[in-house]
PDB file of C-alpha atoms in Angstrom:
ATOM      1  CA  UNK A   1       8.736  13.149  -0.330  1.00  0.00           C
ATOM      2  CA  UNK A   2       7.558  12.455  -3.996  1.00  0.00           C
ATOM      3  CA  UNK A   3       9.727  15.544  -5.258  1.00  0.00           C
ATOM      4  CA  UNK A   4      12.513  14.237  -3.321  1.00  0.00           C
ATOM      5  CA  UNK A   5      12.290  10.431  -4.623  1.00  0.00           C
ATOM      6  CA  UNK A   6      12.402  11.538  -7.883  1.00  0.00           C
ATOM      7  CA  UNK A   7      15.184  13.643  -7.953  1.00  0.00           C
ATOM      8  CA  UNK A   8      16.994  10.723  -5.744  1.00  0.00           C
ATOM      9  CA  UNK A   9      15.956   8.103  -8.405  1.00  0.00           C
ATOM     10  CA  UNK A  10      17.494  10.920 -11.378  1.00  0.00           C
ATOM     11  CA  UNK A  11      20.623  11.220  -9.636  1.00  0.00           C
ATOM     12  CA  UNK A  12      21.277   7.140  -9.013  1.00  0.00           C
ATOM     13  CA  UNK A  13      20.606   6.926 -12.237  1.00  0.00           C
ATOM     14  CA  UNK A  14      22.627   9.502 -13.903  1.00  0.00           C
ATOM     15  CA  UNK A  15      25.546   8.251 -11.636  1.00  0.00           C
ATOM     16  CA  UNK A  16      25.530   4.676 -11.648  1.00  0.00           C
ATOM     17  CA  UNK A  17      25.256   3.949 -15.683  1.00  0.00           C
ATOM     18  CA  UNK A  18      27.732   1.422 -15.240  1.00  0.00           C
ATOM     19  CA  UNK A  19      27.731  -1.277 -12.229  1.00  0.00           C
ATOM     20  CA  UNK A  20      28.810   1.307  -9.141  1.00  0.00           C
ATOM     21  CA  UNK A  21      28.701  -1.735  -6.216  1.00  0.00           C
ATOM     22  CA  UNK A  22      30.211  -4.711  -8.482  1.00  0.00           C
ATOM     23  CA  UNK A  23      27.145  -6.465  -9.318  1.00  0.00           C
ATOM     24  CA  UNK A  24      26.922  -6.718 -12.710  1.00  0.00           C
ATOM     25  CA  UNK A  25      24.198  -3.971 -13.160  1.00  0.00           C
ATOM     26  CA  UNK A  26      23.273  -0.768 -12.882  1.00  0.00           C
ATOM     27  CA  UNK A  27      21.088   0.252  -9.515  1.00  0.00           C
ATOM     28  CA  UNK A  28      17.659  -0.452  -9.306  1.00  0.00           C
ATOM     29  CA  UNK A  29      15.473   1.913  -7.694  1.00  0.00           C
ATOM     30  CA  UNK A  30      12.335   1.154  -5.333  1.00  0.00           C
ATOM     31  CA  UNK A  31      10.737   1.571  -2.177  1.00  0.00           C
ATOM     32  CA  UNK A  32       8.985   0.317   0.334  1.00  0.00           C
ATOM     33  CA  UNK A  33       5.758   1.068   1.491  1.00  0.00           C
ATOM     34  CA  UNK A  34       3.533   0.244   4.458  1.00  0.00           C
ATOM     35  CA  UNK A  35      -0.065  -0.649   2.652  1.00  0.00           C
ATOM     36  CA  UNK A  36      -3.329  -0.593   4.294  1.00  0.00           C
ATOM     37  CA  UNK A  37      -6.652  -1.604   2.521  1.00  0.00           C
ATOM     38  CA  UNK A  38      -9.529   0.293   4.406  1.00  0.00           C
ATOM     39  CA  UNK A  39     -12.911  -0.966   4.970  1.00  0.00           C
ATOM     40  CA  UNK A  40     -16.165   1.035   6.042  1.00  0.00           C
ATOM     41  CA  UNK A  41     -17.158   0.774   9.735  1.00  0.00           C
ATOM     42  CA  UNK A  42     -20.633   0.109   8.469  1.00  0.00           C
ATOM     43  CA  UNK A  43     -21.179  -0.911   4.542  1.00  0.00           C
ATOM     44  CA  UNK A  44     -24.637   0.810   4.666  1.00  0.00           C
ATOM     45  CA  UNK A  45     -23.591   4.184   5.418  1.00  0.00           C
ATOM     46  CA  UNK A  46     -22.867   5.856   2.262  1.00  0.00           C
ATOM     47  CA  UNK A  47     -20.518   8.459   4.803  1.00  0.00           C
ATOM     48  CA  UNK A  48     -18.469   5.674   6.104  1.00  0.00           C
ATOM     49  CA  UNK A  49     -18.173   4.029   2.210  1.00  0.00           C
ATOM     50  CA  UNK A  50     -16.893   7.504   1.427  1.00  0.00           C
ATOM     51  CA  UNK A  51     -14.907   8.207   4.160  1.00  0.00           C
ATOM     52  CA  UNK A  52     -12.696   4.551   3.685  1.00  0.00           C
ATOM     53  CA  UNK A  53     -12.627   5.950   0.210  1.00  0.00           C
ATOM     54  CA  UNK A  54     -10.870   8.796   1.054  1.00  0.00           C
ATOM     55  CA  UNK A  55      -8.617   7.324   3.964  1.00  0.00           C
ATOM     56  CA  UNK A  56      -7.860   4.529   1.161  1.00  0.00           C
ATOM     57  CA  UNK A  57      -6.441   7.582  -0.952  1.00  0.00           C
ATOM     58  CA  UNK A  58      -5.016   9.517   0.974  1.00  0.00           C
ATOM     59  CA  UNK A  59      -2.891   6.836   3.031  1.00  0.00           C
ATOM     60  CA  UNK A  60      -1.955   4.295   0.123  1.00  0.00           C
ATOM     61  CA  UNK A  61      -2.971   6.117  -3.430  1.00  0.00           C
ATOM     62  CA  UNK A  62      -1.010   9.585  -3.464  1.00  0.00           C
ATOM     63  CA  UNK A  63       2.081   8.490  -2.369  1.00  0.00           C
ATOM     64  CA  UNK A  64       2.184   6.013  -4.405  1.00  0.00           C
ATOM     65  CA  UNK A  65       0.612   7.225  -7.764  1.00  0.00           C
ATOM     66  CA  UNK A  66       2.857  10.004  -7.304  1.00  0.00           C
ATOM     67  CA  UNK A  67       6.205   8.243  -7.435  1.00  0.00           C
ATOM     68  CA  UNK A  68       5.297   5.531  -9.816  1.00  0.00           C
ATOM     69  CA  UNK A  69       2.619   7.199 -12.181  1.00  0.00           C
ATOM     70  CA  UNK A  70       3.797  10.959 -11.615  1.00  0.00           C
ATOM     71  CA  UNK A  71       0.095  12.143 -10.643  1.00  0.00           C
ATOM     72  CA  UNK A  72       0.877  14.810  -8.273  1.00  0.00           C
ATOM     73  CA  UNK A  73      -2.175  15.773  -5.390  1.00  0.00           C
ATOM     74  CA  UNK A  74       0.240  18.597  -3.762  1.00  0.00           C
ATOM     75  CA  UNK A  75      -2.821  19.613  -2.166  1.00  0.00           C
ATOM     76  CA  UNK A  76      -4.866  16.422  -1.529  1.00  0.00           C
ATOM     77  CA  UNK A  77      -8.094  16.992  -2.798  1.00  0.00           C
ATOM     78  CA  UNK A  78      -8.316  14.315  -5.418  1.00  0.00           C
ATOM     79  CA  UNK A  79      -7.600  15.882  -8.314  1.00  0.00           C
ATOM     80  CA  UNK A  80      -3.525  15.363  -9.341  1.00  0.00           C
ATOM     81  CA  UNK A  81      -1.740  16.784 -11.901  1.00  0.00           C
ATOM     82  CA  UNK A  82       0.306  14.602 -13.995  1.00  0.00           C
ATOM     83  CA  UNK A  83       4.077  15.733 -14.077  1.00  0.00           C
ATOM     84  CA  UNK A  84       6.498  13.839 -16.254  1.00  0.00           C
ATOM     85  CA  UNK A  85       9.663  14.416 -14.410  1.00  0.00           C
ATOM     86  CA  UNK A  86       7.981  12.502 -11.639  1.00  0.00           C
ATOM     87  CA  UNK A  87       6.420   9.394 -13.172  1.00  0.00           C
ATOM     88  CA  UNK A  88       8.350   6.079 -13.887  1.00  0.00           C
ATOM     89  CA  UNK A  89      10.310   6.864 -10.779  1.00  0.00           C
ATOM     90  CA  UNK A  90      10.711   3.671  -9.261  1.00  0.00           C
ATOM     91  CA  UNK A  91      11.907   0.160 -10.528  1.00  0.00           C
ATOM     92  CA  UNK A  92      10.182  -1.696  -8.162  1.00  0.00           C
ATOM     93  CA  UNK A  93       7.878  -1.603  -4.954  1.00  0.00           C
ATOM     94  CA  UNK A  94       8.225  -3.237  -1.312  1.00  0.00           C
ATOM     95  CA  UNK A  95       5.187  -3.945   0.418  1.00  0.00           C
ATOM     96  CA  UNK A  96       5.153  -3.959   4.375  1.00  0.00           C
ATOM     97  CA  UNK A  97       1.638  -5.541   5.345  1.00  0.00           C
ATOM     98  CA  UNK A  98       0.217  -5.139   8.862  1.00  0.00           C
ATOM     99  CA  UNK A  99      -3.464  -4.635   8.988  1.00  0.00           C
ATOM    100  CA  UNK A 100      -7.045  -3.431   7.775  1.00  0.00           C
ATOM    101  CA  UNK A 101      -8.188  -0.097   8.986  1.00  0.00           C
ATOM    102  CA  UNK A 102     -12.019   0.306   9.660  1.00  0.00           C
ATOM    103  CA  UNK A 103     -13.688   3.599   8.448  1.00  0.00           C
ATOM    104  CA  UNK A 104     -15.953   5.429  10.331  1.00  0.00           C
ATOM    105  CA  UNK A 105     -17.261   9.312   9.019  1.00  0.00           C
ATOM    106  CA  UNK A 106     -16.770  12.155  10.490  1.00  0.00           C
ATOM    107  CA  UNK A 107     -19.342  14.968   9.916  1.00  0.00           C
ATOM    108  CA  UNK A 108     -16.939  17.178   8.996  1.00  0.00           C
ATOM    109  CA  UNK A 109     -12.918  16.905   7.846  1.00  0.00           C
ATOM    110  CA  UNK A 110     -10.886  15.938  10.512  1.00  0.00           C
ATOM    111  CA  UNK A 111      -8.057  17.604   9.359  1.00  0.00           C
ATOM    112  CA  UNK A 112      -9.179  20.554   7.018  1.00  0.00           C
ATOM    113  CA  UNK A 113      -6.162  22.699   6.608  1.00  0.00           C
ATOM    114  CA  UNK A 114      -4.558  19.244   5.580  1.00  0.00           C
ATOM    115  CA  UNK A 115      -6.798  17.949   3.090  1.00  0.00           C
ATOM    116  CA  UNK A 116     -11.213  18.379   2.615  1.00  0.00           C
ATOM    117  CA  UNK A 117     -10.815  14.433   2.153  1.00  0.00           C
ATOM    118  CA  UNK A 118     -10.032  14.039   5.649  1.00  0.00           C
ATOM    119  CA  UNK A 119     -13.770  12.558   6.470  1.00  0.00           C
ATOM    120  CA  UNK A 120     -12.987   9.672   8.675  1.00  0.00           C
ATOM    121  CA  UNK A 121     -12.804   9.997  12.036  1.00  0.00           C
ATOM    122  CA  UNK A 122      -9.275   9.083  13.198  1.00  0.00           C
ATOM    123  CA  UNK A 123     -10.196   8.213  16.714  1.00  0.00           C
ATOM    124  CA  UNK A 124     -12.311   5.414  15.746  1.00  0.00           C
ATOM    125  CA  UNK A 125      -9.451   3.165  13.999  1.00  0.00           C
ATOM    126  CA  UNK A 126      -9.302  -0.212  14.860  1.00  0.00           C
ATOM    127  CA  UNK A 127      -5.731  -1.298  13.865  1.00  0.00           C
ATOM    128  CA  UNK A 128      -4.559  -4.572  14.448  1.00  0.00           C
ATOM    129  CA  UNK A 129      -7.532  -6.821  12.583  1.00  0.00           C
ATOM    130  CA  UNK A 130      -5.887  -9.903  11.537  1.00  0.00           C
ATOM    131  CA  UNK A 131      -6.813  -9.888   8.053  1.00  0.00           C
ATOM    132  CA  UNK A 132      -4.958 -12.040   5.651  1.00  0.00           C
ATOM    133  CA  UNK A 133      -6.564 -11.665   2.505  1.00  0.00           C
ATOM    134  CA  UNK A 134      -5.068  -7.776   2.857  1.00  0.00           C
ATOM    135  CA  UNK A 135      -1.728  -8.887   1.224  1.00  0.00           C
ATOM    136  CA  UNK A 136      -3.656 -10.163  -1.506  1.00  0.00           C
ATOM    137  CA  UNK A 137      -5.321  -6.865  -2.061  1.00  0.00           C
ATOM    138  CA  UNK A 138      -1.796  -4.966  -1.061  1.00  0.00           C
ATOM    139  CA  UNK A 139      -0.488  -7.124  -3.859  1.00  0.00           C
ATOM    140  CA  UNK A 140      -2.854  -6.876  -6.611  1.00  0.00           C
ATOM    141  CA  UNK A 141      -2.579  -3.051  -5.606  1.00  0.00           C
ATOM    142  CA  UNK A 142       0.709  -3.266  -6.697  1.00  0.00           C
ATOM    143  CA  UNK A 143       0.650  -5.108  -9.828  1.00  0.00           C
ATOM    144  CA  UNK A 144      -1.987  -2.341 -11.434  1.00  0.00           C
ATOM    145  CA  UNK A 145       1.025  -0.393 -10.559  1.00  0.00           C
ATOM    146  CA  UNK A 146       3.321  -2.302 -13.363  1.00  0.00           C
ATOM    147  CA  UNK A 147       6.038  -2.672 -11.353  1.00  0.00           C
ATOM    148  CA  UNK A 148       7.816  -5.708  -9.767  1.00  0.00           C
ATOM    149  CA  UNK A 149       7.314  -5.845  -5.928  1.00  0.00           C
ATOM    150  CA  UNK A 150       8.105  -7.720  -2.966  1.00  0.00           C
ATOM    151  CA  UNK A 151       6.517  -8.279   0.183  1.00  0.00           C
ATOM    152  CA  UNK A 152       8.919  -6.706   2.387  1.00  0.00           C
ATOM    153  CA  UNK A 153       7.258  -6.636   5.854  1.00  0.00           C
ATOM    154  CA  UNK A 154       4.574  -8.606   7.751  1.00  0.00           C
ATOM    155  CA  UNK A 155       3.532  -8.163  10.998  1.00  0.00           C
ATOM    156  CA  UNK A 156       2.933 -11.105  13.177  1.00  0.00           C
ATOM    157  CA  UNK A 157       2.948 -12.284  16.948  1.00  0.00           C
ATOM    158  CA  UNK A 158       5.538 -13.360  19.205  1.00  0.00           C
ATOM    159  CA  UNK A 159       6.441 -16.719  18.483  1.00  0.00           C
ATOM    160  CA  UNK A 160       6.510 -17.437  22.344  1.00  0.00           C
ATOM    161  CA  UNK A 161       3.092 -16.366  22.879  1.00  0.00           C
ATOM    162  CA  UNK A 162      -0.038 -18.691  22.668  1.00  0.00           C
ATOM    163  CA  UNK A 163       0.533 -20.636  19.639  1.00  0.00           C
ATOM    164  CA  UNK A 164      -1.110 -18.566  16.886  1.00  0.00           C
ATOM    165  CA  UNK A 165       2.109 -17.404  14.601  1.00  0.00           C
ATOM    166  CA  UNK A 166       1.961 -20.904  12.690  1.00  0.00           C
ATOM    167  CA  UNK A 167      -1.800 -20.078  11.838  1.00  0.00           C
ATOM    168  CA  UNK A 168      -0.911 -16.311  10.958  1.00  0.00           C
ATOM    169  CA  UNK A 169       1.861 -17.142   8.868  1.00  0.00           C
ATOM    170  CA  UNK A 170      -0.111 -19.936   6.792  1.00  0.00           C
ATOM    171  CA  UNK A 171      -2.705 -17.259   6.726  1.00  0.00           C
ATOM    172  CA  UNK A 172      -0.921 -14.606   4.944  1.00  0.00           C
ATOM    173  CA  UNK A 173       1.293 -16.671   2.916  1.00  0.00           C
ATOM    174  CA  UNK A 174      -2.129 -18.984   1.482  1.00  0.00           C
ATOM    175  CA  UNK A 175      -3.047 -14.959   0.219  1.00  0.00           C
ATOM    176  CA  UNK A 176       0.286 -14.296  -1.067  1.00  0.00           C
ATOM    177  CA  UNK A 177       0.334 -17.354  -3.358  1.00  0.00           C
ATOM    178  CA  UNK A 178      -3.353 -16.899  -4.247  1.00  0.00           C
ATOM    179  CA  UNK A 179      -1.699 -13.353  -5.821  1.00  0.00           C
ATOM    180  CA  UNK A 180       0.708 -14.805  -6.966  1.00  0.00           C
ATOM    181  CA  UNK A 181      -1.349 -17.190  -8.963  1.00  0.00           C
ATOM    182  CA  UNK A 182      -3.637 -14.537 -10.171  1.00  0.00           C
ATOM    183  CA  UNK A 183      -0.588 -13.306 -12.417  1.00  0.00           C
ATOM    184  CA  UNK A 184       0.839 -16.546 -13.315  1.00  0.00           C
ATOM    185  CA  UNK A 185      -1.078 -18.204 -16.014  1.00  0.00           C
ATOM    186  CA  UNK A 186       0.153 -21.946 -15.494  1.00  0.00           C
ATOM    187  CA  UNK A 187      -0.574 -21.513 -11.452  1.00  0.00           C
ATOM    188  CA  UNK A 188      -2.669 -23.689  -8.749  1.00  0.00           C
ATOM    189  CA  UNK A 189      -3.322 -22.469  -5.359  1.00  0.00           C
ATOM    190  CA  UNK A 190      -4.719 -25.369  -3.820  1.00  0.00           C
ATOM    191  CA  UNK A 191      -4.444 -23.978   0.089  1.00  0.00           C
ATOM    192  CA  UNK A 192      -7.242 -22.638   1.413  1.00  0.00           C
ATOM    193  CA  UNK A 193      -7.726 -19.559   3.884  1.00  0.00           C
ATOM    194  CA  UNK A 194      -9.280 -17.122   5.833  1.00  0.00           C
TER     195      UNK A 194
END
């Protein structure tokens, strides 16, 4: 998928110098990306701070450091190689926010023919936590990246259900601006949240 982005992003480019769809512009280039922070199950257990380490990586980092910085982990085992015709592949990056994943060790790799990081146990995952300060860390994610994004995606409840969308929504968007803020010198969050 990285290989193929970036020869995707080459060949927009190389075709649309001009303004191809009438806007004014040449085409920008991004993607969007469902972002998970991971936590450990416990905090004590140096396995479980390793494993969310490694889930962390392997879900949100490679893809990503791949298509924007060109480090390549073909084999996902932590140690990319940097490939120029790769990096600076994207203009900017869409964030779809959901959830926090919990991180529980396995004593072995789950997956070892896929990758020796694979030391979490998959069927321990608790999706689904509502945790709004995520975006914030999704976000802040993506400005070390140096490129614009935009929160593309957030999941939330039925709005005919018991009441709680209002309170999710507030939630999520108090993070947002608090991210927002953090990169705008001349900003106030006043809102509070969870």
């Amino acid at each position: 998928m990285i290989e193929g982005h970036a020869r995707m992003y080459d060949a927009i480019k190389a075709f649309d110098t001009v303004d191809a769809d009438g806007d004014g512009r040449a085409a920008e280039v991004g993607l969007v990306y469902a972002m998970a922070p991971v936590k450990p199950k416990d905090p004590g257990n140096p396995l479980d701070v390793r494993a969310a380490k490694n889930l962390f990586y392997l879900y949100d980092s490679v893809f990503l450091n791949g298509v924007i910085k060109g480090d390549l982990d073909a084999d996902l085992t932590g140690h990319p190689v940097h490939r120029d015709d790769l990096a600076g592949r994207i203009d900017w990056l869409g964030i779809n926010y959901y959830t926090r994943s919990p991180s529980k060790a396995s004593p072995t790799p789950a997956f070892p023919t896929l990758s020796p990081l694979t030391t979490f146990n998959p069927f321990t995952f608790q999706l689904w936590e509502d945790y709004p300060r995520g975006i914030y860390e999704m976000a802040m994610l993506a400005k070390d990246y140096g490129v614009p994004s935009f929160v593309t995606e957030n999941g939330t409840t039925d709005p005919n259900d018991d009441g709680t969308t209002p309170s999710y929504l507030v939630r999520h968007l108090t993070w947002l601006e608090r991210a927002r803020c953090a990169t705008a010198p001349r900003c106030a969050a006043t809102s509070t949240g969870r």
